[in-house]
Tab-separated table of C-alpha atoms in Angstrom:
chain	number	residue	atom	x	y	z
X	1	UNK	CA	4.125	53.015	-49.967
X	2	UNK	CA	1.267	51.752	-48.503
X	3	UNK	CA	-1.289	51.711	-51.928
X	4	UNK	CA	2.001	49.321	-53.715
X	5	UNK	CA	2.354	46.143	-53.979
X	6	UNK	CA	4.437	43.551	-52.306
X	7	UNK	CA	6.372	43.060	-55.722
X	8	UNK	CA	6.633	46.626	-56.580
X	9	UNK	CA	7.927	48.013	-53.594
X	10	UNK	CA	11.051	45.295	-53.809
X	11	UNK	CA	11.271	46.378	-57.129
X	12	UNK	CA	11.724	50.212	-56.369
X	13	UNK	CA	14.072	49.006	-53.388
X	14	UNK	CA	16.373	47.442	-55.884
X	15	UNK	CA	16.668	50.331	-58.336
X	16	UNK	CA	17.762	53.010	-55.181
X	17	UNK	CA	20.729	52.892	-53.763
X	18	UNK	CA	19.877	55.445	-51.237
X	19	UNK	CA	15.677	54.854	-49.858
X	20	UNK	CA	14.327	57.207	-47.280
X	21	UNK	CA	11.618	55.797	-45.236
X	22	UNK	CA	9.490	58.317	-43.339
X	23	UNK	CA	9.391	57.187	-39.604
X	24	UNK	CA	5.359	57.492	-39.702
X	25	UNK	CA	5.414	55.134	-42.326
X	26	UNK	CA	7.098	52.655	-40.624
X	27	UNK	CA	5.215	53.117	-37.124
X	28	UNK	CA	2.165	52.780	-39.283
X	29	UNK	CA	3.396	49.565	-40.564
X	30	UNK	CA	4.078	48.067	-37.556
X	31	UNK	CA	0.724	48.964	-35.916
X	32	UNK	CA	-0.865	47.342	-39.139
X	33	UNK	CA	1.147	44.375	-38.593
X	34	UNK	CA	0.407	43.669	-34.871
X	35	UNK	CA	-3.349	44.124	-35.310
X	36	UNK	CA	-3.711	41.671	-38.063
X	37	UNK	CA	-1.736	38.953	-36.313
X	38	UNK	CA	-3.939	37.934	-33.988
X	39	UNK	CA	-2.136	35.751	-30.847
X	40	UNK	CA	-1.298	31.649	-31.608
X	41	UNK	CA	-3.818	29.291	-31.212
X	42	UNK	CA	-1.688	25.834	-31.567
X	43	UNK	CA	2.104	25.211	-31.482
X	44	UNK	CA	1.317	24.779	-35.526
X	45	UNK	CA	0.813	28.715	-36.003
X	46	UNK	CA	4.621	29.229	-35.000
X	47	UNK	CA	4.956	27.511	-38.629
X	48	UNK	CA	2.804	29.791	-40.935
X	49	UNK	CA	4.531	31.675	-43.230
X	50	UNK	CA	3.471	35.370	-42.871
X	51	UNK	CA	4.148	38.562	-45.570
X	52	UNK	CA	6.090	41.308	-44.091
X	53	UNK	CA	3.803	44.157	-46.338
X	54	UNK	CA	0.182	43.629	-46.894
X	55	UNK	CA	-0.766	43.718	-50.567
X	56	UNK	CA	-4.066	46.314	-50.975
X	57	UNK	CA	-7.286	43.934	-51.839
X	58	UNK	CA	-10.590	45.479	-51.592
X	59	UNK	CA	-12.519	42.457	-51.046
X	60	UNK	CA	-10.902	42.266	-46.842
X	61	UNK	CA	-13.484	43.821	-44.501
X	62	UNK	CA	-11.800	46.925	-42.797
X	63	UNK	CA	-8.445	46.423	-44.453
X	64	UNK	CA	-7.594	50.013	-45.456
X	65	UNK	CA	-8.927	51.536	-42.046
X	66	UNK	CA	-4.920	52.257	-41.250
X	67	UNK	CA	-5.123	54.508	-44.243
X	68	UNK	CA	-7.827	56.239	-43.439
X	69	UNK	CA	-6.359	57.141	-40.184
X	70	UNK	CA	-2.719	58.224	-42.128
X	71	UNK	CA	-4.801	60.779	-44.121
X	72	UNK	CA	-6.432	62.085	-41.624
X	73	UNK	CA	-3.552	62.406	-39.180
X	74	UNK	CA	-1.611	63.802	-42.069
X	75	UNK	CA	-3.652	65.008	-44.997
X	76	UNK	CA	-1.385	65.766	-48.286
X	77	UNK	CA	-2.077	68.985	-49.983
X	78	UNK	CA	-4.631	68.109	-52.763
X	79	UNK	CA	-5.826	65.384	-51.827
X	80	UNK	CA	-9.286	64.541	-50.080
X	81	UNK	CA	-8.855	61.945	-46.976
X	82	UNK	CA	-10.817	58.451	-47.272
X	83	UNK	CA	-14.453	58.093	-45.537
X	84	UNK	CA	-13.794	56.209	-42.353
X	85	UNK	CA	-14.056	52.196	-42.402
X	86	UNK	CA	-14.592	49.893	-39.821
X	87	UNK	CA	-11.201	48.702	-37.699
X	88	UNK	CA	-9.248	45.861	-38.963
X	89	UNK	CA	-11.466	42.773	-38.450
X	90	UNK	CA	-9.404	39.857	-37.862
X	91	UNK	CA	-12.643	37.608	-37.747
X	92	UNK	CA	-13.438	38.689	-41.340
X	93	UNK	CA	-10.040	37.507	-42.849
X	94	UNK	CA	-10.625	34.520	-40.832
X	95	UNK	CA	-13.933	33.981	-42.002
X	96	UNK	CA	-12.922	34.900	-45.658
X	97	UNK	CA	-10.426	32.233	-45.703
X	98	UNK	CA	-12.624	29.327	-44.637
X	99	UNK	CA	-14.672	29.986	-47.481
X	100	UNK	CA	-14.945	27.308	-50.177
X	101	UNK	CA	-12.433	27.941	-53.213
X	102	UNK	CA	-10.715	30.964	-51.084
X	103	UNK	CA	-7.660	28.753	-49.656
X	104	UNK	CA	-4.503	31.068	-50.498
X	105	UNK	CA	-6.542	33.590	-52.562
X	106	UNK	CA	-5.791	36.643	-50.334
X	107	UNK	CA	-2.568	36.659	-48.770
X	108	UNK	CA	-3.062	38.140	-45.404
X	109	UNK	CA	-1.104	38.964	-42.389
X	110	UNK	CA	-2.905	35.518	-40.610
X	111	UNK	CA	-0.297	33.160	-42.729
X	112	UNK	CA	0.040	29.888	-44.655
X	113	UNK	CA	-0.323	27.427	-41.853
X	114	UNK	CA	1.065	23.981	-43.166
X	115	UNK	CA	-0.821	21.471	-42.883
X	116	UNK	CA	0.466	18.400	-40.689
X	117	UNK	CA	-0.819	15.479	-42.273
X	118	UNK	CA	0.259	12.109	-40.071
X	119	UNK	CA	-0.757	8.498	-40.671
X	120	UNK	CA	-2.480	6.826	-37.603
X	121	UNK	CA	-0.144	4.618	-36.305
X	122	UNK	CA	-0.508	0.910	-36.800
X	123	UNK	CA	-1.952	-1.891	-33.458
X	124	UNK	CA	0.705	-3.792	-32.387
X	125	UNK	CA	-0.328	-7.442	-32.214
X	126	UNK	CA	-1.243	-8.980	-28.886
X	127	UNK	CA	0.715	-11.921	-27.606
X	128	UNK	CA	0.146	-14.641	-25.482
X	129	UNK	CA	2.113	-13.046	-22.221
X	130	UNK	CA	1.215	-9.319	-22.958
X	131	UNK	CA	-0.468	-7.970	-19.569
X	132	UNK	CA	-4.271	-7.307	-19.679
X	133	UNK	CA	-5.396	-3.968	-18.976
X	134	UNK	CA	-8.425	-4.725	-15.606
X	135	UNK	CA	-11.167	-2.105	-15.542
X	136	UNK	CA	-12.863	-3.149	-12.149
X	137	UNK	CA	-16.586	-2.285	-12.402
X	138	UNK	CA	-17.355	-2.556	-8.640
X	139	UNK	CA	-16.212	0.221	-6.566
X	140	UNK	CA	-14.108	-1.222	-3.450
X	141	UNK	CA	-16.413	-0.828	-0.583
X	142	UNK	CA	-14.638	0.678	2.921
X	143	UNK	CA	-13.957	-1.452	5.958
X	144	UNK	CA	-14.694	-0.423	9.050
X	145	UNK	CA	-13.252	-0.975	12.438
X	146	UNK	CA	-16.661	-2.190	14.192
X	147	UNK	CA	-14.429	-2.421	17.638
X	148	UNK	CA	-13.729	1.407	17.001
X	149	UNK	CA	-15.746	3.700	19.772
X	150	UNK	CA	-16.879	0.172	21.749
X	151	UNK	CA	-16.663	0.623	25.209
X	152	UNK	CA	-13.118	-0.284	26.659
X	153	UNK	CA	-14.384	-0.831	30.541
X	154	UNK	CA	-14.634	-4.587	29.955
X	155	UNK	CA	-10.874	-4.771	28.649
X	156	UNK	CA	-10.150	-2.836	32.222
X	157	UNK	CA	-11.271	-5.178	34.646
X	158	UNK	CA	-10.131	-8.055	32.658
X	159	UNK	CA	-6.693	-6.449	33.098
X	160	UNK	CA	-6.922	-6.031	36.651
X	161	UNK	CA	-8.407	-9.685	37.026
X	162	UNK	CA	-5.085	-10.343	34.918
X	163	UNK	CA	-2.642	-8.243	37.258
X	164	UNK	CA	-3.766	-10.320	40.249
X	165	UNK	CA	-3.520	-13.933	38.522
X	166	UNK	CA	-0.151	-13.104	37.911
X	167	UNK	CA	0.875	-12.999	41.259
X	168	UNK	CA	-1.837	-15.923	42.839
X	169	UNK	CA	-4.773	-17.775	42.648
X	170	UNK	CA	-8.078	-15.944	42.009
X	171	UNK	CA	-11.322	-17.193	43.484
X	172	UNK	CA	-13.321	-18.697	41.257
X	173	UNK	CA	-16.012	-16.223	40.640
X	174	UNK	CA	-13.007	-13.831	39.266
X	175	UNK	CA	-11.494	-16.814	37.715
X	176	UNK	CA	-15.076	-17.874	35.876
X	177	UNK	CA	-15.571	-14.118	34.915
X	178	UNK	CA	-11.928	-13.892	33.107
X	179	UNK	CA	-12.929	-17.321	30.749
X	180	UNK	CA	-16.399	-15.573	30.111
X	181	UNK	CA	-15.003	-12.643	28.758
X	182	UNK	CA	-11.998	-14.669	26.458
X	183	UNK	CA	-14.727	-16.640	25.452
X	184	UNK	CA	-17.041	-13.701	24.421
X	185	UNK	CA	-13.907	-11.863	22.813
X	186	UNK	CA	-11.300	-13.781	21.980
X	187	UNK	CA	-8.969	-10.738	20.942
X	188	UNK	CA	-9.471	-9.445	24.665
X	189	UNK	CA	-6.263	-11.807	25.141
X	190	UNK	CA	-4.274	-9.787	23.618
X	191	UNK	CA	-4.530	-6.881	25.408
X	192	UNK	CA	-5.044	-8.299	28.627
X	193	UNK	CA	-1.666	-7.932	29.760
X	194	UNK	CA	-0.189	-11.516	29.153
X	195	UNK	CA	3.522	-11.278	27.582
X	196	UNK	CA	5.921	-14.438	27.275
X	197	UNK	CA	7.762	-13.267	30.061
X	198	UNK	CA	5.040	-13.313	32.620
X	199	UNK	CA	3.367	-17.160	31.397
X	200	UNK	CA	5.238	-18.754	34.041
X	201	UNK	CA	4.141	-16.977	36.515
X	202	UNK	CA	0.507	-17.374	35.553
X	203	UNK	CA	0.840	-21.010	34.499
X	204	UNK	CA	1.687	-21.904	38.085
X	205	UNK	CA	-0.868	-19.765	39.752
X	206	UNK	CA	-3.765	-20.056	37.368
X	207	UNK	CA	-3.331	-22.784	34.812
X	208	UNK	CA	-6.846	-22.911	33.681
X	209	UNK	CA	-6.819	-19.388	32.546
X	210	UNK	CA	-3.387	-20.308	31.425
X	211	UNK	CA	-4.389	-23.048	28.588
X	212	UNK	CA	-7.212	-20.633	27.983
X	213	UNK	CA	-4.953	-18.061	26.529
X	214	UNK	CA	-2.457	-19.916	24.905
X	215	UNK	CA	-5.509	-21.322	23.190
X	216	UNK	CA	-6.557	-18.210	22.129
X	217	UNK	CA	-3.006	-17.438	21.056
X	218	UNK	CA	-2.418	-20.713	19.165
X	219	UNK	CA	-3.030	-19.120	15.551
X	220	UNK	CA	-1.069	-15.837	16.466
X	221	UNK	CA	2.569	-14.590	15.848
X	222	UNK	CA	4.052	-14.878	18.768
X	223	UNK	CA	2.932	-18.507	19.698
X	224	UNK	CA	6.433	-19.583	19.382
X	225	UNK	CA	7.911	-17.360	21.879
X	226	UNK	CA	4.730	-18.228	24.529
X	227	UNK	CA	6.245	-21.870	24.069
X	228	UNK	CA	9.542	-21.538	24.390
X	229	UNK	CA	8.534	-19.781	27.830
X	230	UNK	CA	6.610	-22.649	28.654
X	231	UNK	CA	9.729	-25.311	27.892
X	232	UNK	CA	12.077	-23.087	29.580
X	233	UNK	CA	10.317	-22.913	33.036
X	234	UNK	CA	10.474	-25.356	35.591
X	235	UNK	CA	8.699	-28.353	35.604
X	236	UNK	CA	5.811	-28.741	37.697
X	237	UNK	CA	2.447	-30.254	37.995
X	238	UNK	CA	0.691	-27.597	36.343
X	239	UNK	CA	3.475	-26.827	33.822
X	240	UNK	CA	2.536	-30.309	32.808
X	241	UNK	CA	-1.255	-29.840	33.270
X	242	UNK	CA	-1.346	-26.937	30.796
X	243	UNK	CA	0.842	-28.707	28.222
X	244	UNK	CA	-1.286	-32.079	28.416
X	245	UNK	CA	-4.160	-30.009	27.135
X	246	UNK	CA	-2.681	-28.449	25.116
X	247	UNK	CA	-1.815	-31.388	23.340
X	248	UNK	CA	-5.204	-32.945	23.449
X	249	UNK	CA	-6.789	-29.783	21.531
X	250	UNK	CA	-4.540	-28.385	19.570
X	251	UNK	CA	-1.528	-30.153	17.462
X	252	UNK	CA	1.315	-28.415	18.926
X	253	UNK	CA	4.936	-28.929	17.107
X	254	UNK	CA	6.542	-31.887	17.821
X	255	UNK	CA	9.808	-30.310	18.505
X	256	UNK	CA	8.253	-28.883	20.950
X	257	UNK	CA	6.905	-31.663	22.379
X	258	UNK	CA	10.355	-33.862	22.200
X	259	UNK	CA	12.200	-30.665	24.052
X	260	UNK	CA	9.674	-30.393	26.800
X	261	UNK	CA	9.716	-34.325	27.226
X	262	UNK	CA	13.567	-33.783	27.626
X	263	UNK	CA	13.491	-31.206	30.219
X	264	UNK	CA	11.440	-33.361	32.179
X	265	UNK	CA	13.685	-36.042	32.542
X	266	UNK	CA	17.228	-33.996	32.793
X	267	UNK	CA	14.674	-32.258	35.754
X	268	UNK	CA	14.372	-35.864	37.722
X	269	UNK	CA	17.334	-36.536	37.554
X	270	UNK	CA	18.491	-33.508	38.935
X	271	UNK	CA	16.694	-32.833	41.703
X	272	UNK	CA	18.581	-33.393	44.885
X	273	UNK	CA	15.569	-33.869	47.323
X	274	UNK	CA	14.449	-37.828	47.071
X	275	UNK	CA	10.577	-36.651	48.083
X	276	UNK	CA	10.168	-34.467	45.450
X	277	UNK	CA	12.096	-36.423	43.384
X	278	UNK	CA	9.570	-39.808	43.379
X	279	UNK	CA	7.287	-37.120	42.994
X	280	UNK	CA	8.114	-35.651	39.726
X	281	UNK	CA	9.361	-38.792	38.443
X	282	UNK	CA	5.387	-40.204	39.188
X	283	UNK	CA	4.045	-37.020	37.146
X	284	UNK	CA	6.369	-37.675	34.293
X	285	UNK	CA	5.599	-41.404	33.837
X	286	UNK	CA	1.921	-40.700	33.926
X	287	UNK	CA	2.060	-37.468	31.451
X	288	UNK	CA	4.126	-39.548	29.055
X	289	UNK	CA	1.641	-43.098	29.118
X	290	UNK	CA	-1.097	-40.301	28.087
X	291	UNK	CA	1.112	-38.799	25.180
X	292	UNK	CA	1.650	-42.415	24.501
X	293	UNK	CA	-2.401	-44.071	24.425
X	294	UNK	CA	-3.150	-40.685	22.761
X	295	UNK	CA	-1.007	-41.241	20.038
X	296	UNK	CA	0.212	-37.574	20.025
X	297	UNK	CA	4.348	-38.793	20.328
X	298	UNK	CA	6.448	-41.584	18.627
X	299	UNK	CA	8.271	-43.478	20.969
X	300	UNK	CA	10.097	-44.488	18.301
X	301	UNK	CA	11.576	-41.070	18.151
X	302	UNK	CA	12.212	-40.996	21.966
X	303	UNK	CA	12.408	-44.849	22.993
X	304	UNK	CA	16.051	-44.909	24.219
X	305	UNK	CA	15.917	-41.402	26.488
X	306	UNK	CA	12.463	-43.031	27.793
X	307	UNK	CA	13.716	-46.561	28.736
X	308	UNK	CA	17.216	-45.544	30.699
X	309	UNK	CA	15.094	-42.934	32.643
X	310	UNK	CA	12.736	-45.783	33.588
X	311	UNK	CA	15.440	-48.163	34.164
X	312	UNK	CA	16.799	-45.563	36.735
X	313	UNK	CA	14.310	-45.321	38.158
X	314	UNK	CA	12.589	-48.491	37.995
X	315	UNK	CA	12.100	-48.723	42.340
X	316	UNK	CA	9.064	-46.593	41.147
X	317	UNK	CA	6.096	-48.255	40.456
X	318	UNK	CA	4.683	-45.813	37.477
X	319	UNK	CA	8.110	-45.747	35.896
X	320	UNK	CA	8.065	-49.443	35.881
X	321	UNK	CA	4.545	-49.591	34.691
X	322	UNK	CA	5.309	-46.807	31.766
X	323	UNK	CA	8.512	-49.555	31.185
X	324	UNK	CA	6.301	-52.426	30.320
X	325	UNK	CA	3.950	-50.166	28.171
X	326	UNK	CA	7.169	-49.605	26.002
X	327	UNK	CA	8.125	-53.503	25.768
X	328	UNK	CA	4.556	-53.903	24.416
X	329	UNK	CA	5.113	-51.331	21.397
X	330	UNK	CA	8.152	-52.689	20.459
């Protein structure tokens, strides 16, 4: 079966009703098979079409090497076995093929591969809002954390210094050496210790430091919380120390300002002790002529809360003298 053709085998097949196919044959065909189809290269090869018999063709290097081997494994009486060939060479029939004017010559076990032939697709056009594709040409450079392995012993005995302003006056060496080191690091004030909750206590202790943090704090996050502390507590010379500089180097919000002016007065008025009652009254008048000269309030926006707390209490000479600087702005 093996020295027919493709054509005349299908041909005898027709004619019989009843073919008998020796096993051997059909082993031998298989093995054929499986060595000339070498494994896929592409997801194209899964396309080729492929003969189920190979047709005899001298001109293939190796083809008939199967044959040889039939013959010799089981020689017919009469007839002499083939000289041994080389073993199916699929590289030949792949080499054979590529040759010029060869294309579909020799029909081999390798296949008709179709060829996949597919226009390049067209540029869409670019529009006036389309996004533009960046290619950065300057590698980001890293950042480094130049605070990172600094020595932290500094930070320490601000923190201490810190601990004991919190509870009362420090001298002024330990006072002076606290401002040097805000001054030399200004982020030292945030982790010095200092919270909202514990401004009070070191606004009436240590105002000096006091204004020298919020300073240092103006810019930060939590400014608005370090002010509300610093309406909310009770009014006092150095509550008003710390917010009269405050308003002569920074521009604090004039809500702020109008609510701690506010406090002040609703404070005068009720205080039950008469001494520390002229007292406070004195400190007021005098912190608001300075808001006043400086131009940092309107008294515009406050004039009628300002004049009935200096017409009650007029019997004071700075609230009558902050009374008069009013009739002149009018």
């Amino acid at each position: 079966i093996l020295k027919k053709s493709a054509a005349k085998v299908f041909e005898e097949f027709s004619l019989q009703e009843n073919v008998q196919i020796d096993k051997k044959e059909i082993e031998l065909i298989r093995k054929q098979y499986e060595a000339g189809v070498p494994a896929l290269e592409n997801v194209f090869r899964a396309n080729e079409i492929r003969p189920i018999i190979l047709d005899p063709n001298p001109d293939l290097p190796g083809e008939d090497s199967l044959l040889n081997e039939a013959d010799s494994s089981n020689p017919k009486p009469g007839r002499t076995p083939l000289a041994p060939r080389a073993p199916f060479d699929v590289q030949g029939i792949l080499e054979l093929e590529k040759r010029p004017g060869n294309r579909g010559s020799a029909l081999t076990l390798l296949g008709l591969e179709p060829e996949f032939i597919r226009p390049a697709p067209p540029l869409m056009k670019t529009g006036a809002n389309d996004v533009v594709w960046l290619n950065p040409s300057d590698a980001p450079g890293l950042m480094w954390d130049v605070t990172m392995c600094e020595d932290s012993s500094r930070g320490a005995e601000v923190r201490e210094l810190m601990t004991k302003a919190f509870k009362g006056p420090l001298v002024a060496v330990q006072q002076k050496h606290v401002l040097q080191e805000l001054e030399a690091d200004p982020k030292l004030v945030y982790h010095c210790g200092l919270t909202p909750q514990r401004l009070p206590d070191l606004v009436e202790n240590n105002p000096v430091i006091a204004i020298e943090c919020l300073l240092k704090l103006m810019y930060s996050s939590q400014i608005t919380e370090y002010l509300s502390a610093l309406v909310n507590m009770d009014m006092s010379l150095h509550s008003m120390e710390v917010v009269n500089r405050l308003t002569t180097a920074v521009n604090l919000p004039t809500e702020f300002i109008h609510l701690y002016i506010s406090n002040c007065i609703s404070s005068c008025e009720n205080i039950k002790d008469k001494y520390m009652q002229n007292r406070l009254v004195r400190l007021v008048c005098v912190f608001l002529q300075s808001l006043i000269r400086n131009n940092i309030i309107d008294v515009k926006d406050l004039f009628i809360e300002v004049q009935a707390f200096c017409i009650e209490f007029s019997r004071i000479r700075e609230a009558a003298g902050l009374f008069r600087l009013l009739k002149t702005l009018e």
